[in-house]
mmCIF file of C-alpha atoms in Angstrom:
data_model
loop_
_atom_site.group_PDB
_atom_site.id
_atom_site.type_symbol
_atom_site.label_atom_id
_atom_site.label_comp_id
_atom_site.label_asym_id
_atom_site.label_seq_id
_atom_site.Cartn_x
_atom_site.Cartn_y
_atom_site.Cartn_z
ATOM 1 C CA MET A 1 46.768 -19.240 58.502
ATOM 2 C CA VAL A 2 46.799 -16.900 55.558
ATOM 3 C CA VAL A 3 44.869 -17.186 52.061
ATOM 4 C CA VAL A 4 46.850 -15.394 49.636
ATOM 5 C CA THR A 5 44.510 -14.420 46.416
ATOM 6 C CA GLY A 6 45.577 -13.120 43.480
ATOM 7 C CA GLN A 7 48.711 -10.094 45.205
ATOM 8 C CA ASN A 8 46.297 -9.486 48.276
ATOM 9 C CA LYS A 9 47.521 -11.300 51.264
ATOM 10 C CA VAL A 10 44.699 -12.070 54.132
ATOM 11 C CA SER A 11 46.543 -12.279 57.003
ATOM 12 C CA GLY A 12 44.756 -15.123 60.051
ATOM 13 C CA ASN A 13 44.308 -11.276 62.414
ATOM 14 C CA PRO A 14 40.387 -11.159 62.893
ATOM 15 C CA ASP A 15 40.865 -7.587 63.240
ATOM 16 C CA ASP A 16 41.862 -7.372 59.062
ATOM 17 C CA ALA A 17 40.070 -10.763 58.364
ATOM 18 C CA MET A 18 36.974 -9.985 55.919
ATOM 19 C CA SER A 19 33.848 -11.463 58.156
ATOM 20 C CA SER A 20 31.237 -12.694 56.756
ATOM 21 C CA SER A 21 28.627 -9.804 57.523
ATOM 22 C CA ASP A 22 31.462 -7.681 55.200
ATOM 23 C CA ALA A 23 30.803 -11.001 53.076
ATOM 24 C CA GLU A 24 26.919 -11.059 52.316
ATOM 25 C CA ASP A 25 27.357 -7.564 52.043
ATOM 26 C CA ASP A 26 29.214 -7.791 49.143
ATOM 27 C CA PHE A 27 27.216 -10.461 46.940
ATOM 28 C CA GLN A 28 24.071 -9.470 48.286
ATOM 29 C CA GLU A 29 21.504 -9.930 45.591
ATOM 30 C CA PRO A 30 21.001 -6.229 43.374
ATOM 31 C CA ALA A 31 18.246 -3.759 44.704
ATOM 32 C CA THR A 32 14.699 -4.653 43.546
ATOM 33 C CA PRO A 33 13.854 -1.568 40.833
ATOM 34 C CA THR A 34 12.125 1.352 41.954
ATOM 35 C CA ALA A 35 9.578 2.811 40.302
ATOM 36 C CA THR A 36 10.958 4.290 37.784
ATOM 37 C CA GLN A 37 13.402 1.808 36.776
ATOM 38 C CA ALA A 38 10.638 -0.518 36.661
ATOM 39 C CA GLY A 39 8.476 1.722 35.110
ATOM 40 C CA GLN A 40 11.149 2.636 31.534
ATOM 41 C CA ALA A 41 11.145 -1.399 31.671
ATOM 42 C CA LEU A 42 7.973 -2.265 30.968
ATOM 43 C CA PRO A 43 6.197 -1.548 27.732
ATOM 44 C CA LEU A 44 4.359 1.594 27.743
ATOM 45 C CA LEU A 45 0.380 1.196 27.521
ATOM 46 C CA PRO A 46 -2.698 2.500 25.476
ATOM 47 C CA GLN A 47 -1.316 5.976 24.075
ATOM 48 C CA GLN A 48 -4.863 7.718 24.349
ATOM 49 C CA PHE A 49 -5.916 10.205 22.233
ATOM 50 C CA PRO A 50 -7.613 13.431 22.346
ATOM 51 C CA GLU A 51 -11.306 14.644 20.433
ATOM 52 C CA VAL A 52 -9.773 17.490 18.945
ATOM 53 C CA VAL A 53 -5.370 16.139 17.579
ATOM 54 C CA PRO A 54 -2.738 18.385 17.560
ATOM 55 C CA LEU A 55 0.295 17.564 15.086
ATOM 56 C CA ASN A 56 4.116 18.881 14.357
ATOM 57 C CA VAL A 57 4.572 17.196 10.891
ATOM 58 C CA GLY A 58 8.225 18.077 10.780
ATOM 59 C CA GLY A 59 7.526 21.369 11.749
ATOM 60 C CA MET A 60 4.152 22.514 10.374
ATOM 61 C CA TYR A 61 1.200 23.019 12.793
ATOM 62 C CA PHE A 62 -2.142 21.233 12.239
ATOM 63 C CA THR A 63 -5.434 21.074 13.846
ATOM 64 C CA THR A 64 -8.049 18.135 12.811
ATOM 65 C CA ARG A 65 -10.597 15.434 14.309
ATOM 66 C CA LEU A 66 -8.970 12.315 15.574
ATOM 67 C CA SER A 67 -11.813 11.028 13.594
ATOM 68 C CA THR A 68 -10.685 12.554 10.531
ATOM 69 C CA LEU A 69 -7.169 11.044 10.872
ATOM 70 C CA ARG A 70 -8.980 7.258 11.488
ATOM 71 C CA ARG A 71 -11.057 7.920 8.064
ATOM 72 C CA TYR A 72 -9.672 5.075 6.293
ATOM 73 C CA GLU A 73 -8.371 1.123 8.152
ATOM 74 C CA ASP A 74 -6.344 0.674 5.667
ATOM 75 C CA THR A 75 -3.805 4.102 6.320
ATOM 76 C CA MET A 76 -0.847 4.756 7.746
ATOM 77 C CA LEU A 77 -2.176 7.733 10.196
ATOM 78 C CA ALA A 78 -5.370 5.120 10.948
ATOM 79 C CA ALA A 79 -2.594 2.526 12.592
ATOM 80 C CA MET A 80 -0.432 5.190 13.926
ATOM 81 C CA PHE A 81 -3.510 7.087 16.644
ATOM 82 C CA SER A 82 -5.192 3.781 17.216
ATOM 83 C CA GLY A 83 -3.862 4.290 20.216
ATOM 84 C CA ARG A 84 -1.531 0.689 19.226
ATOM 85 C CA HIS A 85 1.316 2.336 18.495
ATOM 86 C CA TYR A 86 3.587 5.576 20.684
ATOM 87 C CA ILE A 87 3.460 8.872 19.240
ATOM 88 C CA PRO A 88 6.071 11.363 20.575
ATOM 89 C CA THR A 89 5.047 15.761 21.435
ATOM 90 C CA ASP A 90 7.320 18.141 21.106
ATOM 91 C CA ALA A 91 8.087 20.578 24.092
ATOM 92 C CA GLU A 92 4.268 21.848 24.118
ATOM 93 C CA GLY A 93 2.457 18.544 23.740
ATOM 94 C CA ARG A 94 1.799 18.593 19.530
ATOM 95 C CA TYR A 95 1.747 14.858 18.379
ATOM 96 C CA PHE A 96 5.261 14.708 16.086
ATOM 97 C CA ILE A 97 5.214 13.339 12.753
ATOM 98 C CA ASP A 98 8.923 13.450 11.239
ATOM 99 C CA ARG A 99 8.023 14.094 7.662
ATOM 100 C CA ASP A 100 8.307 17.105 5.611
ATOM 101 C CA GLY A 101 4.578 18.566 6.338
ATOM 102 C CA THR A 102 4.450 21.445 3.728
ATOM 103 C CA CYS A 103 1.040 19.009 1.861
ATOM 104 C CA PHE A 104 -0.122 17.874 4.650
ATOM 105 C CA GLY A 105 -2.746 20.383 4.868
ATOM 106 C CA ASP A 106 -3.313 18.269 1.188
ATOM 107 C CA ILE A 107 -4.225 15.162 2.679
ATOM 108 C CA LEU A 108 -5.744 16.502 5.979
ATOM 109 C CA ASN A 109 -8.369 18.166 3.316
ATOM 110 C CA PHE A 110 -9.261 15.007 1.267
ATOM 111 C CA LEU A 111 -9.503 13.031 4.420
ATOM 112 C CA ARG A 112 -11.453 15.761 5.912
ATOM 113 C CA SER A 113 -13.600 16.310 2.410
ATOM 114 C CA GLY A 114 -11.877 14.772 0.337
ATOM 115 C CA ASP A 115 -10.749 17.365 -1.606
ATOM 116 C CA LEU A 116 -7.758 17.069 -4.327
ATOM 117 C CA PRO A 117 -5.108 18.990 -4.962
ATOM 118 C CA PRO A 118 -3.859 21.703 -7.806
ATOM 119 C CA ARG A 119 -2.397 19.886 -10.510
ATOM 120 C CA GLU A 120 1.185 21.667 -9.226
ATOM 121 C CA ARG A 121 1.347 19.909 -6.268
ATOM 122 C CA VAL A 122 -0.969 16.050 -7.869
ATOM 123 C CA ARG A 123 2.652 14.667 -7.863
ATOM 124 C CA SER A 124 3.501 15.888 -4.476
ATOM 125 C CA VAL A 125 0.848 14.788 -2.505
ATOM 126 C CA TYR A 126 0.978 11.443 -4.523
ATOM 127 C CA LYS A 127 4.732 10.598 -2.539
ATOM 128 C CA GLU A 128 2.902 11.655 0.959
ATOM 129 C CA ALA A 129 -0.088 10.101 0.053
ATOM 130 C CA GLN A 130 1.694 6.878 -1.194
ATOM 131 C CA TYR A 131 3.644 7.503 2.460
ATOM 132 C CA TYR A 132 0.942 7.171 4.382
ATOM 133 C CA SER A 133 -0.779 4.294 2.765
ATOM 134 C CA ILE A 134 -4.038 6.488 1.760
ATOM 135 C CA GLY A 135 -5.057 4.715 -1.318
ATOM 136 C CA PRO A 136 -8.195 6.175 -2.317
ATOM 137 C CA LEU A 137 -6.450 9.587 -1.855
ATOM 138 C CA LEU A 138 -3.981 7.781 -4.476
ATOM 139 C CA ASP A 139 -6.593 6.867 -6.893
ATOM 140 C CA SER A 140 -8.216 9.290 -6.886
ATOM 141 C CA LEU A 141 -4.545 11.274 -8.223
ATOM 142 C CA GLU A 142 -4.242 8.746 -11.202
ATOM 143 C CA ASP A 143 -7.173 9.660 -12.891
ATOM 144 C CA ILE A 144 -6.169 13.420 -13.085
ATOM 145 C CA GLN A 145 -4.097 14.711 -14.610
ATOM 146 C CA PRO A 146 -0.433 14.993 -14.900
ATOM 147 C CA LEU A 147 -0.831 11.384 -13.150
ATOM 148 C CA LYS A 148 -3.080 10.395 -15.234
ATOM 149 C CA GLY A 149 -0.925 11.097 -18.706
ATOM 150 C CA GLU A 150 2.701 10.278 -16.728
ATOM 151 C CA LYS A 151 0.071 6.684 -17.479
ATOM 152 C CA VAL A 152 -0.086 6.337 -20.773
ATOM 153 C CA ARG A 153 3.463 7.848 -21.866
ATOM 154 C CA GLN A 154 5.092 5.019 -19.178
ATOM 155 C CA ALA A 155 2.748 1.832 -20.722
ATOM 156 C CA PHE A 156 4.027 2.888 -24.292
ATOM 157 C CA LEU A 157 7.743 3.839 -22.487
ATOM 158 C CA GLY A 158 6.671 0.409 -21.166
ATOM 159 C CA LEU A 159 7.147 -0.746 -24.787
ATOM 160 C CA MET A 160 11.303 0.507 -25.262
ATOM 161 C CA PRO A 161 13.212 -1.663 -24.924
ATOM 162 C CA TYR A 162 17.019 -0.676 -22.188
ATOM 163 C CA TYR A 163 14.938 2.664 -22.150
ATOM 164 C CA LYS A 164 16.029 3.635 -18.712
ATOM 165 C CA ASP A 165 19.668 2.260 -19.683
ATOM 166 C CA HIS A 166 20.157 4.574 -22.327
ATOM 167 C CA LEU A 167 19.140 7.074 -20.195
ATOM 168 C CA GLU A 168 21.658 6.538 -18.303
ATOM 169 C CA ARG A 169 24.380 6.057 -20.572
ATOM 170 C CA ILE A 170 23.264 9.083 -22.138
ATOM 171 C CA ILE A 171 24.477 10.795 -18.783
ATOM 172 C CA GLU A 172 27.009 8.961 -17.555
ATOM 173 C CA ILE A 173 28.822 10.033 -21.365
ATOM 174 C CA ALA A 174 27.918 13.592 -21.109
ATOM 175 C CA LYS A 175 29.934 13.540 -18.044
ATOM 176 C CA LEU A 176 32.539 11.653 -19.201
ATOM 177 C CA ARG A 177 33.038 13.691 -22.503
ATOM 178 C CA ALA A 178 32.437 16.792 -21.039
ATOM 179 C CA MET A 179 34.869 15.348 -17.479
ATOM 180 C CA GLN A 180 38.097 14.460 -20.122
ATOM 181 C CA ARG A 181 37.717 18.786 -21.739
ATOM 182 C CA LYS A 182 37.483 20.247 -18.519
ATOM 183 C CA ALA A 183 33.901 22.167 -20.665
ATOM 184 C CA ARG A 184 30.893 23.566 -19.713
ATOM 185 C CA PHE A 185 29.329 21.180 -22.619
ATOM 186 C CA ALA A 186 29.096 17.642 -24.001
ATOM 187 C CA LYS A 187 27.926 16.701 -27.819
ATOM 188 C CA LEU A 188 27.071 13.235 -28.456
ATOM 189 C CA LYS A 189 24.507 11.755 -31.297
ATOM 190 C CA VAL A 190 21.481 9.466 -30.641
ATOM 191 C CA CYS A 191 19.602 7.108 -33.215
ATOM 192 C CA VAL A 192 15.816 7.607 -32.812
ATOM 193 C CA PHE A 193 14.050 4.880 -34.904
ATOM 194 C CA LYS A 194 10.535 3.862 -34.359
ATOM 195 C CA GLU A 195 10.366 1.357 -37.188
ATOM 196 C CA GLU A 196 13.101 -1.723 -37.524
ATOM 197 C CA MET A 197 13.367 -0.993 -41.524
ATOM 198 C CA PRO A 198 14.090 1.959 -42.974
ATOM 199 C CA ILE A 199 10.972 4.023 -44.433
ATOM 200 C CA THR A 200 11.983 6.881 -47.773
ATOM 201 C CA PRO A 201 9.744 8.320 -50.176
ATOM 202 C CA TYR A 202 11.613 7.055 -52.721
ATOM 203 C CA GLU A 203 11.842 3.459 -51.236
ATOM 204 C CA CYS A 204 8.801 2.843 -49.711
ATOM 205 C CA PRO A 205 7.027 1.577 -53.013
ATOM 206 C CA HIS A 206 9.536 -1.239 -53.273
ATOM 207 C CA PHE A 207 10.641 -1.244 -49.132
ATOM 208 C CA ASN A 208 7.294 -2.454 -48.366
ATOM 209 C CA SER A 209 6.542 -5.777 -50.386
ATOM 210 C CA LEU A 210 9.998 -6.772 -48.746
ATOM 211 C CA ARG A 211 9.745 -6.368 -44.905
ATOM 212 C CA PHE A 212 6.356 -8.172 -44.344
ATOM 213 C CA GLU A 213 7.849 -10.260 -46.954
ATOM 214 C CA ARG A 214 10.788 -10.866 -45.937
ATOM 215 C CA SER A 215 13.199 -13.671 -44.715
ATOM 216 C CA GLU A 216 15.511 -14.493 -42.692
ATOM 217 C CA SER A 217 18.120 -14.178 -44.777
ATOM 218 C CA GLU A 218 17.302 -10.777 -45.899
ATOM 219 C CA THR A 219 16.433 -9.548 -42.378
ATOM 220 C CA LYS A 220 19.912 -10.519 -41.849
ATOM 221 C CA LEU A 221 21.210 -8.138 -44.468
ATOM 222 C CA PHE A 222 19.316 -5.249 -42.941
ATOM 223 C CA GLU A 223 20.567 -4.934 -39.530
ATOM 224 C CA HIS A 224 23.419 -2.956 -38.415
ATOM 225 C CA HIS A 225 24.394 -0.908 -35.737
ATOM 226 C CA CYS A 226 23.897 2.204 -36.042
ATOM 227 C CA GLU A 227 27.648 4.383 -35.685
ATOM 228 C CA VAL A 228 25.554 6.739 -32.403
ATOM 229 C CA ASP A 229 26.481 6.963 -29.306
ATOM 230 C CA VAL A 230 22.669 5.371 -27.928
ATOM 231 C CA SER A 231 20.323 3.624 -30.284
ATOM 232 C CA PHE A 232 16.298 4.562 -29.436
ATOM 233 C CA GLY A 233 13.696 1.224 -30.906
ATOM 234 C CA PRO A 234 12.388 0.362 -32.770
ATOM 235 C CA TRP A 235 8.588 -0.400 -31.276
ATOM 236 C CA GLU A 236 5.006 -0.752 -32.608
ATOM 237 C CA ALA A 237 3.160 2.122 -31.059
ATOM 238 C CA VAL A 238 1.242 5.040 -32.776
ATOM 239 C CA ALA A 239 3.751 7.098 -31.200
ATOM 240 C CA ASP A 240 6.725 8.552 -33.217
ATOM 241 C CA VAL A 241 9.488 9.194 -32.575
ATOM 242 C CA TYR A 242 8.626 13.422 -31.472
ATOM 243 C CA ASP A 243 7.079 11.509 -28.901
ATOM 244 C CA LEU A 244 10.410 9.924 -27.841
ATOM 245 C CA LEU A 245 12.308 12.644 -27.850
ATOM 246 C CA HIS A 246 10.476 14.445 -25.946
ATOM 247 C CA CYS A 247 9.643 11.759 -23.083
ATOM 248 C CA ILE A 248 13.375 11.405 -23.449
ATOM 249 C CA VAL A 249 13.442 15.612 -22.993
ATOM 250 C CA THR A 250 11.518 15.938 -20.392
ATOM 251 C CA ASP A 251 13.159 12.392 -18.339
ATOM 252 C CA LEU A 252 16.378 14.294 -18.515
ATOM 253 C CA SER A 253 15.064 17.788 -17.932
ATOM 254 C CA ASP A 254 13.687 16.168 -14.161
ATOM 255 C CA ARG A 255 16.977 14.248 -13.393
ATOM 256 C CA GLY A 256 18.908 18.560 -13.869
ATOM 257 C CA ILE A 257 20.003 17.798 -16.433
ATOM 258 C CA THR A 258 20.192 20.444 -19.390
ATOM 259 C CA VAL A 259 19.302 19.545 -22.510
ATOM 260 C CA ASP A 260 19.273 20.568 -26.069
ATOM 261 C CA HIS A 261 18.674 18.125 -29.296
ATOM 262 C CA GLN A 262 18.700 19.292 -32.999
ATOM 263 C CA CYS A 263 18.917 16.587 -36.182
ATOM 264 C CA ILE A 264 22.097 16.441 -37.369
ATOM 265 C CA GLY A 265 20.769 13.843 -40.940
ATOM 266 C CA VAL A 266 20.704 10.875 -41.236
ATOM 267 C CA CYS A 267 22.208 7.723 -40.749
ATOM 268 C CA ASP A 268 23.316 7.436 -45.292
ATOM 269 C CA LYS A 269 24.378 3.794 -44.325
ATOM 270 C CA HIS A 270 24.273 1.123 -47.367
ATOM 271 C CA LEU A 271 22.223 -1.757 -46.492
ATOM 272 C CA ILE A 272 22.215 -4.388 -50.278
ATOM 273 C CA ASN A 273 21.362 -3.088 -53.696
ATOM 274 C CA HIS A 274 19.951 0.527 -52.943
ATOM 275 C CA TYR A 275 18.374 0.322 -49.832
ATOM 276 C CA TYR A 276 20.457 2.504 -47.390
ATOM 277 C CA CYS A 277 19.842 3.063 -44.432
ATOM 278 C CA LYS A 278 17.703 6.315 -43.098
ATOM 279 C CA ARG A 279 17.825 6.416 -39.506
ATOM 280 C CA PRO A 280 17.076 10.529 -38.142
ATOM 281 C CA ILE A 281 21.083 11.065 -36.085
ATOM 282 C CA TYR A 282 20.190 13.452 -33.730
ATOM 283 C CA GLU A 283 22.346 16.018 -31.572
ATOM 284 C CA PHE A 284 22.072 15.735 -27.798
ATOM 285 C CA LYS A 285 23.855 18.836 -26.524
ATOM 286 C CA ILE A 286 24.400 18.272 -22.646
ATOM 287 C CA THR A 287 25.519 21.333 -20.201
ATOM 288 C CA TRP A 288 26.423 20.826 -17.308
ATOM 289 C CA TRP A 289 26.033 24.387 -15.145
#
């Protein structure tokens, strides 16, 4: 009898037919994994670390005690070197951490003896301390300059509605105008005002009484939008217009944007009776290269 499977014909000749032993060879169970294969499949055993630990942090080399890395239990370093996680090593056997090592020495110095970095590196070390979740170092850095002052500054900016949105608008307008004009710089008008209502030396005696006792209808008479690109304000704090201008310039500069500004006058829009808007208008010049 001839059995046809697909395009292959199997003749009835005993010599040509597949023997039962050949069939068994083709369908036998996979071979038992070797010791090497089994080792790759099994989970890694807890890693053992020496008392003196060589480290490679982003290509920079350090050496410290294991107890130093485990100084604070709730940190990432303590978890990494607890033995519960596998840490790769480089060609020289140093334990490798894929992180910029520029400030890692400051991290170790704090873990060793509580030393804090110099002022010029505080922000960078703070960023690394956040990554490694070193709470005591974060608390210490937040109590010194410049981070302590930054906390006060952010508390002030928290009173400013849409502050970050307005910064983005300044950048987008300046970029668009520079690209349209194919120019190196762009100018835009920015209004920065602390008081919702205008106060000038000429109007103070009359205005103050109206300001605190005005009705809703009177309030609407004073509502308007200055003809500028972006407006900041009002806010209720001791910090004045110049303080906010400093914040705007600082935050733009931190983003690599060169900015100059100067006051070019006031809005001077007529509101009601003898009242005019006296909000200061500033010209911002953004230089792109």
